[in-house]
PDB file of C-alpha atoms in Angstrom:
ATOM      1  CA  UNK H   1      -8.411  65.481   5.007  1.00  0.00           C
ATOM      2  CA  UNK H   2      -5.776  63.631   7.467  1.00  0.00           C
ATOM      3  CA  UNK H   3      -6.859  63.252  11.243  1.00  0.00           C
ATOM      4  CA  UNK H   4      -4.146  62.018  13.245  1.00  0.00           C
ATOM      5  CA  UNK H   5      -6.471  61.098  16.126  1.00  0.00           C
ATOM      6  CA  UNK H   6      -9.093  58.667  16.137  1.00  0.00           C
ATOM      7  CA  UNK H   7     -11.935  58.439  19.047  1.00  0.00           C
ATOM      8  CA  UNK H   8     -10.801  57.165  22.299  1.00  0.00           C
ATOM      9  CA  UNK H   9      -7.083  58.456  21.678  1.00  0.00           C
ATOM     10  CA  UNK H  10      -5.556  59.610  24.851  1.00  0.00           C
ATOM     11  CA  UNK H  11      -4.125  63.014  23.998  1.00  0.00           C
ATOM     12  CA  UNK H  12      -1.905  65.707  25.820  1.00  0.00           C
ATOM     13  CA  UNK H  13      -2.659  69.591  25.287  1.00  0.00           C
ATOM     14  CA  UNK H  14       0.951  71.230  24.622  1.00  0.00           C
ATOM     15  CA  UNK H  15       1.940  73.929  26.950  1.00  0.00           C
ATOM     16  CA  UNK H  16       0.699  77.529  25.402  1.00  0.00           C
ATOM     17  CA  UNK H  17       2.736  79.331  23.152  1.00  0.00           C
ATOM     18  CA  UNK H  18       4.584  82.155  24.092  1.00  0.00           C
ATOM     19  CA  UNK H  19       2.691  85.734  22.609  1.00  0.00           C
ATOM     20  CA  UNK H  20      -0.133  85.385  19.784  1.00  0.00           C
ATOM     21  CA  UNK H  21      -3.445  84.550  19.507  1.00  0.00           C
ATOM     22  CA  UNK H  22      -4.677  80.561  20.172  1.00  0.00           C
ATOM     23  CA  UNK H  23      -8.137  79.024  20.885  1.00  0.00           C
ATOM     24  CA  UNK H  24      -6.686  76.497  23.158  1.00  0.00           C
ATOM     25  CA  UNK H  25      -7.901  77.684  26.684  1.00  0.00           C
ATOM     26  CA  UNK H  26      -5.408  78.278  29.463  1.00  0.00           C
ATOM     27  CA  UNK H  27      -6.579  75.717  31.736  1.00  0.00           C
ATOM     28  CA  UNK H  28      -6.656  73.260  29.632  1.00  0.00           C
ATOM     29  CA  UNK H  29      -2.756  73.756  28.441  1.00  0.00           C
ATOM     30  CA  UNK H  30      -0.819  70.873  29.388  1.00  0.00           C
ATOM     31  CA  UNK H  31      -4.135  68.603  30.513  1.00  0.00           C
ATOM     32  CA  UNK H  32      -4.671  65.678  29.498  1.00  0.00           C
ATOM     33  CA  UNK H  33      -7.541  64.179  27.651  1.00  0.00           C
ATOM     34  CA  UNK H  34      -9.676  61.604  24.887  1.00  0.00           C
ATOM     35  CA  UNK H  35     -10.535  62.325  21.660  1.00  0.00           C
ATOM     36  CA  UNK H  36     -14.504  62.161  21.632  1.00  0.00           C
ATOM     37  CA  UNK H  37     -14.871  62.466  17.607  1.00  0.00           C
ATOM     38  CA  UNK H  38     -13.422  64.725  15.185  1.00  0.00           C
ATOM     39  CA  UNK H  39     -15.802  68.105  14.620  1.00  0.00           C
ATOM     40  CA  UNK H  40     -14.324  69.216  11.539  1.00  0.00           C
ATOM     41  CA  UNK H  41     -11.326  70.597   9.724  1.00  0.00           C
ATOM     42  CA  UNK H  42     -11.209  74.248  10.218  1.00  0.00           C
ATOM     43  CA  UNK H  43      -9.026  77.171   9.053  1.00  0.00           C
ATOM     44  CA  UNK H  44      -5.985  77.608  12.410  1.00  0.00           C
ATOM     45  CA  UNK H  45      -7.603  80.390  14.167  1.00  0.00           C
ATOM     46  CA  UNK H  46      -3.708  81.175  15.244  1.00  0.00           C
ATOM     47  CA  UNK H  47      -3.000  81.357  11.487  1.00  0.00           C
ATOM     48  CA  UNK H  48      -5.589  83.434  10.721  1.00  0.00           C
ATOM     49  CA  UNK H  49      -5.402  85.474  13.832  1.00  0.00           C
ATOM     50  CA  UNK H  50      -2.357  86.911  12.106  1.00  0.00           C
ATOM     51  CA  UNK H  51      -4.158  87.723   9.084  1.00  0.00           C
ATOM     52  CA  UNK H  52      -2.779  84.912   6.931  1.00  0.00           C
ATOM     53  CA  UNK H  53      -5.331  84.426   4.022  1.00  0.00           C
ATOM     54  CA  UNK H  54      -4.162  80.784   3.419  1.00  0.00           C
ATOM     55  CA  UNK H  55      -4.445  79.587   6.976  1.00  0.00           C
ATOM     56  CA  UNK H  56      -3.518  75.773   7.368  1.00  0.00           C
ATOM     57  CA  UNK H  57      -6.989  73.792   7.265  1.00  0.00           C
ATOM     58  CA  UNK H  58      -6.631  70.962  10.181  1.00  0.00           C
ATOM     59  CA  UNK H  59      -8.602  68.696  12.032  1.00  0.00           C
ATOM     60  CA  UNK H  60     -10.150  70.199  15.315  1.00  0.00           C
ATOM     61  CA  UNK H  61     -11.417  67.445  17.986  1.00  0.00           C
ATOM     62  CA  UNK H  62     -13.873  67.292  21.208  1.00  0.00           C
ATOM     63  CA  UNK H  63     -11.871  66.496  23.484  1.00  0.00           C
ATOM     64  CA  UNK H  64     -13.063  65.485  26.952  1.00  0.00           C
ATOM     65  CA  UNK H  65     -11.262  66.252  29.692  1.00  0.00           C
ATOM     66  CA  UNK H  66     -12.026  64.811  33.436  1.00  0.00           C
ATOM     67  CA  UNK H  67     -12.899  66.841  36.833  1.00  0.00           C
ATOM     68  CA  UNK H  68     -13.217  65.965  40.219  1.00  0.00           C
ATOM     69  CA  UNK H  69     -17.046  66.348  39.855  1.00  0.00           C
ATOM     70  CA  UNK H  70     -17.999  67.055  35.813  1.00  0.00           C
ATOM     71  CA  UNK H  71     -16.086  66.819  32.583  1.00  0.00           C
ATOM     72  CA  UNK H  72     -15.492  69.434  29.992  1.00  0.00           C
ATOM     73  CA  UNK H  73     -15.488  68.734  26.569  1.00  0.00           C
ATOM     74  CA  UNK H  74     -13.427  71.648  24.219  1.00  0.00           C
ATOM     75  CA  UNK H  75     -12.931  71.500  20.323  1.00  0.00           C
ATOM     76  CA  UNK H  76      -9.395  71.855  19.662  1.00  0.00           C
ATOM     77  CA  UNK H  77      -7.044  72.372  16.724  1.00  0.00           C
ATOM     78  CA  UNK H  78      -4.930  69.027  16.562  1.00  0.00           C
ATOM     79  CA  UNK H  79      -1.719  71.382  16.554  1.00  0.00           C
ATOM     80  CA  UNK H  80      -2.616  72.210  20.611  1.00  0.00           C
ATOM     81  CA  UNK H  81      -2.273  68.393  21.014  1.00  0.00           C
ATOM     82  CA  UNK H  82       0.211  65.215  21.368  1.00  0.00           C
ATOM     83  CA  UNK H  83      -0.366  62.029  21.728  1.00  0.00           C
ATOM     84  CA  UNK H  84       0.056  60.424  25.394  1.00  0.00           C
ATOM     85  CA  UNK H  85       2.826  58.597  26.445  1.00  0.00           C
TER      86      UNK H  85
ATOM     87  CA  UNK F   1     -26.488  84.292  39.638  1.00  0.00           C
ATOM     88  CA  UNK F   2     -25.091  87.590  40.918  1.00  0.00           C
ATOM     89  CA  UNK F   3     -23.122  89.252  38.511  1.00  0.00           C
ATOM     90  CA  UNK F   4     -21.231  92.987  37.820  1.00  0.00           C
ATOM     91  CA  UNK F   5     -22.577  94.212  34.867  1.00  0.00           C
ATOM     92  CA  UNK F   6     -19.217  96.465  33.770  1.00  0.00           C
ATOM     93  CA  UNK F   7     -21.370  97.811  30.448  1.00  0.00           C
ATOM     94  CA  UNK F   8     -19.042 100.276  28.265  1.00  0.00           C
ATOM     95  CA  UNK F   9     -20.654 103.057  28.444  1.00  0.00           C
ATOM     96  CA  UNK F  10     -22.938 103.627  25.212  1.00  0.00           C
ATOM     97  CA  UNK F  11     -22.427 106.918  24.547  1.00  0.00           C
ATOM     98  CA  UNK F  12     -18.711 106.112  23.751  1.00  0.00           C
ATOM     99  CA  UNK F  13     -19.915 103.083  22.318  1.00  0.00           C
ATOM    100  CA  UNK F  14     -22.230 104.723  19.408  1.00  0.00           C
ATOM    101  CA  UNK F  15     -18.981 106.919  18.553  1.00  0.00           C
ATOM    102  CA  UNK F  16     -16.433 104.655  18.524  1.00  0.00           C
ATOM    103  CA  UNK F  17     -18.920 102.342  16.333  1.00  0.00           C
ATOM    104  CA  UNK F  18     -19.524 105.561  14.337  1.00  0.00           C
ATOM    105  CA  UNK F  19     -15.866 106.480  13.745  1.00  0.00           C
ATOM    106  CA  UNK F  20     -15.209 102.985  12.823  1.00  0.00           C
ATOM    107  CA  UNK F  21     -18.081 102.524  10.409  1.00  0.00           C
ATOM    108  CA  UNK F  22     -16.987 106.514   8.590  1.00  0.00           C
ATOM    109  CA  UNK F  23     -13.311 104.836   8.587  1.00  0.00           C
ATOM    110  CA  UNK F  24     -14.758 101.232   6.701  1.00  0.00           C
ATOM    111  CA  UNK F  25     -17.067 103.591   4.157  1.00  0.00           C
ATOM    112  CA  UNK F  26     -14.304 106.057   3.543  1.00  0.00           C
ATOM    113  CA  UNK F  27     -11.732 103.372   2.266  1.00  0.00           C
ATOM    114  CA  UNK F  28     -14.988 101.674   0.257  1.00  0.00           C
ATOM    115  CA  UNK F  29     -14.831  98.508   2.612  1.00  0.00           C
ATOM    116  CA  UNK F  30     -18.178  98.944   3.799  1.00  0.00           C
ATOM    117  CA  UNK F  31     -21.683 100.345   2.425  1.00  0.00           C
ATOM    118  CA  UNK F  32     -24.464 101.392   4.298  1.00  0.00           C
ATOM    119  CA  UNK F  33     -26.714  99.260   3.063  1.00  0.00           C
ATOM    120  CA  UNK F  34     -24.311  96.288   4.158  1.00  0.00           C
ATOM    121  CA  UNK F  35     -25.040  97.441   7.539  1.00  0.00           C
ATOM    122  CA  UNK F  36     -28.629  97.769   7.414  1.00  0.00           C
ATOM    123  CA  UNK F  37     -29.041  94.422   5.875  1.00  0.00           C
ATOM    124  CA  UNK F  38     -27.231  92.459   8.994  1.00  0.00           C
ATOM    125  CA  UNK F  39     -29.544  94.845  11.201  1.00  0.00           C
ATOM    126  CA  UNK F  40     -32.380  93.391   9.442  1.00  0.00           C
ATOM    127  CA  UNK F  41     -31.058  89.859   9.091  1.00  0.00           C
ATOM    128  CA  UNK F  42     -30.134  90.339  13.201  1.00  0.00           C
ATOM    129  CA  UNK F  43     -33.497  91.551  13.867  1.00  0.00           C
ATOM    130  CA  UNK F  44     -35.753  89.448  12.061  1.00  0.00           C
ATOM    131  CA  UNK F  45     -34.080  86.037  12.320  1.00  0.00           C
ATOM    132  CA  UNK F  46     -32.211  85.490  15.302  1.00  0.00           C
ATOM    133  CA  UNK F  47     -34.785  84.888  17.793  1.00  0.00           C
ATOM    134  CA  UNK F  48     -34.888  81.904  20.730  1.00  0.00           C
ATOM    135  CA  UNK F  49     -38.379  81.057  19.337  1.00  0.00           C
ATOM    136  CA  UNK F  50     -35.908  79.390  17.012  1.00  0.00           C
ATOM    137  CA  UNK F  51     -34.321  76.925  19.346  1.00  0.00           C
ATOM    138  CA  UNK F  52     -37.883  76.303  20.744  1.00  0.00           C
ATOM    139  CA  UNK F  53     -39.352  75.303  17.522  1.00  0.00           C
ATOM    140  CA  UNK F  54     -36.670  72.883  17.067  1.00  0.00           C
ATOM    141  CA  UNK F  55     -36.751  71.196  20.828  1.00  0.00           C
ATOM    142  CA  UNK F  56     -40.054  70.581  20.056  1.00  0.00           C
ATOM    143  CA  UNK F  57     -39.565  68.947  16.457  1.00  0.00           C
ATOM    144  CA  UNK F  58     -37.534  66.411  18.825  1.00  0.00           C
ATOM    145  CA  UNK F  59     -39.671  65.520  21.057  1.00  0.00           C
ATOM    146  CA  UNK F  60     -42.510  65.148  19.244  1.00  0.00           C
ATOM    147  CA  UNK F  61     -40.074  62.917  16.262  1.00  0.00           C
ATOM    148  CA  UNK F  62     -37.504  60.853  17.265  1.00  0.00           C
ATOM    149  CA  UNK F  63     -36.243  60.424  14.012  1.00  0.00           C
ATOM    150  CA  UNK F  64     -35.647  64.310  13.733  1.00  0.00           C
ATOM    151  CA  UNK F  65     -33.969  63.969  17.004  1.00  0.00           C
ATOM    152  CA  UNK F  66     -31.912  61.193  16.144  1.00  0.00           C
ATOM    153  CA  UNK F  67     -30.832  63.059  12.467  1.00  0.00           C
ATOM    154  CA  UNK F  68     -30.395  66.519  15.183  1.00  0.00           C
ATOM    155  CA  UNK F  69     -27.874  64.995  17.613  1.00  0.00           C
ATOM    156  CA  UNK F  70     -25.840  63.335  14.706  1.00  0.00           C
ATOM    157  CA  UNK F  71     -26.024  66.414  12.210  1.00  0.00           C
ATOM    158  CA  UNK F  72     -27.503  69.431  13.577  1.00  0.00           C
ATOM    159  CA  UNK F  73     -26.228  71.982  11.251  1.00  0.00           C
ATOM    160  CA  UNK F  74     -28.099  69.675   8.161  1.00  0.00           C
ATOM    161  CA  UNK F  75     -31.359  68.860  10.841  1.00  0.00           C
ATOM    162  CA  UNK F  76     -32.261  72.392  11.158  1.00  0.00           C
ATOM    163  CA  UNK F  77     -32.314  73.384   7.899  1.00  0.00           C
ATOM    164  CA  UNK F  78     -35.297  70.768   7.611  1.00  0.00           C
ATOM    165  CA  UNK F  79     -36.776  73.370   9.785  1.00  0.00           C
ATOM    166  CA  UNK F  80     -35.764  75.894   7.038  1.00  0.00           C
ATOM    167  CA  UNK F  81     -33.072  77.510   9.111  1.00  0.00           C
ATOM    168  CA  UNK F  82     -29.436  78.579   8.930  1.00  0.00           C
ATOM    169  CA  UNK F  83     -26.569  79.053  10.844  1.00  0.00           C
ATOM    170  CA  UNK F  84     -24.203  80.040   8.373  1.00  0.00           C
ATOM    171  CA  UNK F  85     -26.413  83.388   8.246  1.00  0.00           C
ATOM    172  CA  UNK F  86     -23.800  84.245  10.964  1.00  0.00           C
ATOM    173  CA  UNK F  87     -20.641  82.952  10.198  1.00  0.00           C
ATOM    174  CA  UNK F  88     -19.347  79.786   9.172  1.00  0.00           C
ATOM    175  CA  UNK F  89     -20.071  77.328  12.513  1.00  0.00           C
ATOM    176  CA  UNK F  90     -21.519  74.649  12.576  1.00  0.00           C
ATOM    177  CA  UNK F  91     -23.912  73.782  15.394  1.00  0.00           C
ATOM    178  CA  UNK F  92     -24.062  70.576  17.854  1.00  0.00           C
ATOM    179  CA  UNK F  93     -27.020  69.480  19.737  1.00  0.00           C
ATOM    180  CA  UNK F  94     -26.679  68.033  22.964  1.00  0.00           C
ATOM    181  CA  UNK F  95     -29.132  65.795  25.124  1.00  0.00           C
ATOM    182  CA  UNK F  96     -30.073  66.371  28.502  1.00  0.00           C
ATOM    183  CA  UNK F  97     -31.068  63.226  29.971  1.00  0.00           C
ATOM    184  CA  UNK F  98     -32.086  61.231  33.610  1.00  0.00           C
ATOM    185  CA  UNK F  99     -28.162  60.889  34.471  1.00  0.00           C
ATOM    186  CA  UNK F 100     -26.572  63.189  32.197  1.00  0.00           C
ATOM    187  CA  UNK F 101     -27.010  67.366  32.356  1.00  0.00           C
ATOM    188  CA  UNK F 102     -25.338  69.501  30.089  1.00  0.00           C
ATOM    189  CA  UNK F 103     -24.118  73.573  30.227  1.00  0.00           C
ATOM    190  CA  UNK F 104     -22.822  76.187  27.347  1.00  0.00           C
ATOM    191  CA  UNK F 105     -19.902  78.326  27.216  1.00  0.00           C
ATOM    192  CA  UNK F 106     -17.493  80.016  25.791  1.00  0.00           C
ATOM    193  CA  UNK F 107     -14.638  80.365  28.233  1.00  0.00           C
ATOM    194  CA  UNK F 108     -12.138  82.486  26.056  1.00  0.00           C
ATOM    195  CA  UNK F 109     -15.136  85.029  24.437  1.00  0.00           C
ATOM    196  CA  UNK F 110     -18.757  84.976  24.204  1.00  0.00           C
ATOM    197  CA  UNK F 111     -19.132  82.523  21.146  1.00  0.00           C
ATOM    198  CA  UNK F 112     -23.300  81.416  20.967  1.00  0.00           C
ATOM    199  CA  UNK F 113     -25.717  80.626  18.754  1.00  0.00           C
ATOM    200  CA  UNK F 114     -27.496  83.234  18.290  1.00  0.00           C
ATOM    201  CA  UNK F 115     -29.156  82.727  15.709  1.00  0.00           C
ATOM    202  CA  UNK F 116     -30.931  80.398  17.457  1.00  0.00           C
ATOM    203  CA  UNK F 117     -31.217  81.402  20.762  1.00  0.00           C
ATOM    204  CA  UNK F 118     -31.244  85.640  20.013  1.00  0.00           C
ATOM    205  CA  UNK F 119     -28.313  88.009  21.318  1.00  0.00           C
ATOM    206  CA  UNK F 120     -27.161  86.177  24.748  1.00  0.00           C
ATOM    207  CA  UNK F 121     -27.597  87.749  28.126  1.00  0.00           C
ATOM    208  CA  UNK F 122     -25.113  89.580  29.284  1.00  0.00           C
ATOM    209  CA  UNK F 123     -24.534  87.198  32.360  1.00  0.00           C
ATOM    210  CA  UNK F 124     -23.201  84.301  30.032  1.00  0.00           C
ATOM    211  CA  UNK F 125     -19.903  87.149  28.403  1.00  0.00           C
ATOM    212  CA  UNK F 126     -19.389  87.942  32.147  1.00  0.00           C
ATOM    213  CA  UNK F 127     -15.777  86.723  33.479  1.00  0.00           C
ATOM    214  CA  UNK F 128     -17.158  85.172  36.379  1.00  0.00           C
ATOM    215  CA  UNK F 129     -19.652  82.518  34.331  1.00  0.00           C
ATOM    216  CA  UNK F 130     -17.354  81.929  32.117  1.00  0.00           C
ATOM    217  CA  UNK F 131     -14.767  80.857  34.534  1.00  0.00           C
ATOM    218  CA  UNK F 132     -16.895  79.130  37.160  1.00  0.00           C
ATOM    219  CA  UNK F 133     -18.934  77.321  34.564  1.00  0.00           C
ATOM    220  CA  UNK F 134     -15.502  74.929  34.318  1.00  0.00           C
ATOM    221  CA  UNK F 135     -14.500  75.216  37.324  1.00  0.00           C
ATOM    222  CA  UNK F 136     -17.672  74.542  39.802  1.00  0.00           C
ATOM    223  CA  UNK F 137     -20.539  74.126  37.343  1.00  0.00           C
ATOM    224  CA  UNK F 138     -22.372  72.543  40.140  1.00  0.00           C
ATOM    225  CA  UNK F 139     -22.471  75.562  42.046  1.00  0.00           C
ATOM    226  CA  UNK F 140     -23.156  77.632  39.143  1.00  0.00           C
ATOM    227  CA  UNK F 141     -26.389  75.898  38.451  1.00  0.00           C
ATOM    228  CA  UNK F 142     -27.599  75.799  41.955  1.00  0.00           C
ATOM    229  CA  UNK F 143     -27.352  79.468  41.343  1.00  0.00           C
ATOM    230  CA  UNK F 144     -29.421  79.658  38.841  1.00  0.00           C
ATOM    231  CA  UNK F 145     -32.293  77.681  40.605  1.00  0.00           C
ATOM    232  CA  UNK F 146     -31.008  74.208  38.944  1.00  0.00           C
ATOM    233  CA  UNK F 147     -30.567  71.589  41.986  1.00  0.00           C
ATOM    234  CA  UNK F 148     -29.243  68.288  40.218  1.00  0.00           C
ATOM    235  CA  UNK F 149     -28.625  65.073  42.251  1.00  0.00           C
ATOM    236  CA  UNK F 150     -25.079  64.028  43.045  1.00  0.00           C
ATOM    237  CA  UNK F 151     -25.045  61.072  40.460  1.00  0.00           C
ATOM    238  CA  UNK F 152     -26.354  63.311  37.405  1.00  0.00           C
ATOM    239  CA  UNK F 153     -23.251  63.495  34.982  1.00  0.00           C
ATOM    240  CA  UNK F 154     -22.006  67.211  34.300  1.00  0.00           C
ATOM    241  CA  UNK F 155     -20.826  67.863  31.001  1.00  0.00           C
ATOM    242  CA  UNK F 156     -19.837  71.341  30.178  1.00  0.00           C
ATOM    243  CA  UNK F 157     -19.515  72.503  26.408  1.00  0.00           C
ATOM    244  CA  UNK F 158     -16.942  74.772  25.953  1.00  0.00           C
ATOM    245  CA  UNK F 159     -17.180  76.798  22.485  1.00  0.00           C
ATOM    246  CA  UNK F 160     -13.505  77.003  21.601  1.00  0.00           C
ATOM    247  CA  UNK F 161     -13.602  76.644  17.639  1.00  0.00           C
ATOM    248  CA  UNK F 162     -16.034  76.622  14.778  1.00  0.00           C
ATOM    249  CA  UNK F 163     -18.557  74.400  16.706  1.00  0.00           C
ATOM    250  CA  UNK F 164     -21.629  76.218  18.563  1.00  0.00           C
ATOM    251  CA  UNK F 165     -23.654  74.779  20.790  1.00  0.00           C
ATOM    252  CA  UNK F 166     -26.967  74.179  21.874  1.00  0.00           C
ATOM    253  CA  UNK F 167     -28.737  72.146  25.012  1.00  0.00           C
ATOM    254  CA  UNK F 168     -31.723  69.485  23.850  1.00  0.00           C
ATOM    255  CA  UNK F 169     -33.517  69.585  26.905  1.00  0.00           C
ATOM    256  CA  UNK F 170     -35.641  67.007  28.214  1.00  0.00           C
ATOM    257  CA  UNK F 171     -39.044  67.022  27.839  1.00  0.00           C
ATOM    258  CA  UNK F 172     -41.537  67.974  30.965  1.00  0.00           C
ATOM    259  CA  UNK F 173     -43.477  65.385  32.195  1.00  0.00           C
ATOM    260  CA  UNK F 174     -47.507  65.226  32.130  1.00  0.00           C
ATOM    261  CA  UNK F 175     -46.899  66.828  28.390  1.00  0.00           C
ATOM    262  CA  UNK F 176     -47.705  63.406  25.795  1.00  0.00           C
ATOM    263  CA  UNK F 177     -51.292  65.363  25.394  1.00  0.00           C
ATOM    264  CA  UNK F 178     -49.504  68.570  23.763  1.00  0.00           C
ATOM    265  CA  UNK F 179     -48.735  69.828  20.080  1.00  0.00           C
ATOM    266  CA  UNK F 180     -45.436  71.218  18.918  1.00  0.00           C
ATOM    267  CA  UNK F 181     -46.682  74.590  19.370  1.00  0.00           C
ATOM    268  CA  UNK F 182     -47.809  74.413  22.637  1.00  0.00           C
ATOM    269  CA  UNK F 183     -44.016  72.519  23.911  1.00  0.00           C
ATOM    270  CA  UNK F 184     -42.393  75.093  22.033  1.00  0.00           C
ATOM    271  CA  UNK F 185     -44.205  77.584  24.163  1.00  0.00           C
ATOM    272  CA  UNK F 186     -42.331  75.711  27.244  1.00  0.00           C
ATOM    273  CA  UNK F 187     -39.578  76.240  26.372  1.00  0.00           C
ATOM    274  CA  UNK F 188     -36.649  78.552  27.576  1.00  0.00           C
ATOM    275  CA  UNK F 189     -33.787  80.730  26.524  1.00  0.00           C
ATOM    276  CA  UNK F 190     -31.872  79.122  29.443  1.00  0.00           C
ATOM    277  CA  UNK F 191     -32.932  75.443  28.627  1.00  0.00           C
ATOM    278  CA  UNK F 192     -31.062  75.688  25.565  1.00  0.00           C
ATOM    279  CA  UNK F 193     -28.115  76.921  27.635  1.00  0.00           C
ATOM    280  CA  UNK F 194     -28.432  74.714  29.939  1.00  0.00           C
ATOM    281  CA  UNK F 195     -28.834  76.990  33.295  1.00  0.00           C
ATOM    282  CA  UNK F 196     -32.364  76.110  33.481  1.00  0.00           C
ATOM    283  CA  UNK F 197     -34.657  72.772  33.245  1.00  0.00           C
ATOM    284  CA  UNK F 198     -37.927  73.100  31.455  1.00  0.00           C
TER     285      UNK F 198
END
């Protein structure tokens, strides 16, 4: 399996996709965070969402993401995600 | 935590579960027995006595612990359990400590373990935890009785994939005397969760 992230990569979420299903929370769409590790590779939950039975299998990440007083730490698909500029 | 309980009523409930499970049979997609066997499976195994059993494993062995925070999904079935009886998620144990406190959630459903922790309470699928837990988890906790000091690190889990999760929390103090059975018995449903301390 191919990560494209490593630990400590800064990463961008993309902006949500217009209509469909995603597991990338809207308030984390368009936030930046860091790769903590890689969790696994998964089945897309968009793909399968839309009852694809040969979903694309890709790395999903816990990312952490800063607050003013906590952090939250979300395990994404690595298509929800660029790297940072 | 004060919370609307907007429960579908379950009268309409039973029939529309009903009319779905005649629909699955009719087209051969579903048995009876099928159903019965998750009922039983539901019912006999998924139980927060679970979780305790394997808080107490780590802090009576730090070596479990240690193999438990790394692997969780392969530590507990040392403990002859099973996640996948559920679906296929794997689970992640994470350690409340002196400076660092962690919460559960599922901001986008109601994903849990329960097969660890039993069916979850109806507060934690509620719209308001599951927006205020990453938002002001602070104030969520000092609703639920948990007062932490300002320097304690929040970390909030939020279950948006295959990964469940499930709070190690730390052990009492004045307990070195006790057996596992007896710190499983002090543990709670919201430890693991992370809206309590134990």
């Amino acid at each position: 399996m191919n990560a494209r992230f490593a630990p400590g990569d800064r990463v961008r979420m993309r902006a949500l996709h217009p209509g469909g299903h995603t597991r990338l929370p809207g308030y984390l769409a368009g936030r930046s965070g860091e790769i903590l590790r890689i969790s696994g590779y998964f089945p897309v939950a968009d793909e399968r969402a839309l009852g694809l039975r040969d979903a694309r299998i890709e790395a999903v990440y816990a990312v952490r993401f800063a607050f003013a007083e906590h952090e939250v730490v979300a395990d994404l698909w690595e298509r929800y995600m660029e790297a940072e500029a | 935590m004060n919370v609307d309980h907007d429960h579908v009523d379950s009268a309409v409930l039973t029939r529309r579960v009903d009319a779905l499970a005649a629909e699955l049979a009719r087209r051969g997609l579903l048995d009876e027995s099928a159903i019965v066997e998750t009922l039983d499976l539901f019912l006999t195994h998924a139980r927060p006595s679970n979780g305790f059993r394997i808080v107490a494993r780590a802090w009576c062995d730090p070596a479990f612990k240690s193999r438990l925070l790394d692997d969780a999904s392969a530590a507990i079935a040392e403990l002859g359990m099973d996640m996948r009886h559920w679906s296929p998620v794997q689970l992640r144990v994470v350690e409340n400590t002196a400076a660092a406190h962690n919460l559960i959630v599922c901001t986008l459903c109601s994903c849990y373990p329960i097969g660890l922790l039993g069916p979850s309470p109806s507060w934690y699928k509620s719209p308001e935890y599951r927006a205020r837990a990453v938002s002001e988890p602070r104030a969520v906790l000092a609703e639920f009785g948990v007062r932490l000091p300002r320097e304690t690190a929040i970390t909030v889990w939020d279950s948006t994939s295959e990964l469940r999760y499930m709070v190690l929390p730390r052990r009492p103090e004045g307990t070195q005397g006790l057996g596992e059975a007896e710190l499983a018995a002090l543990v709670t449903r919201n430890g693991l969760i992370g809206t309590a301390l134990v």
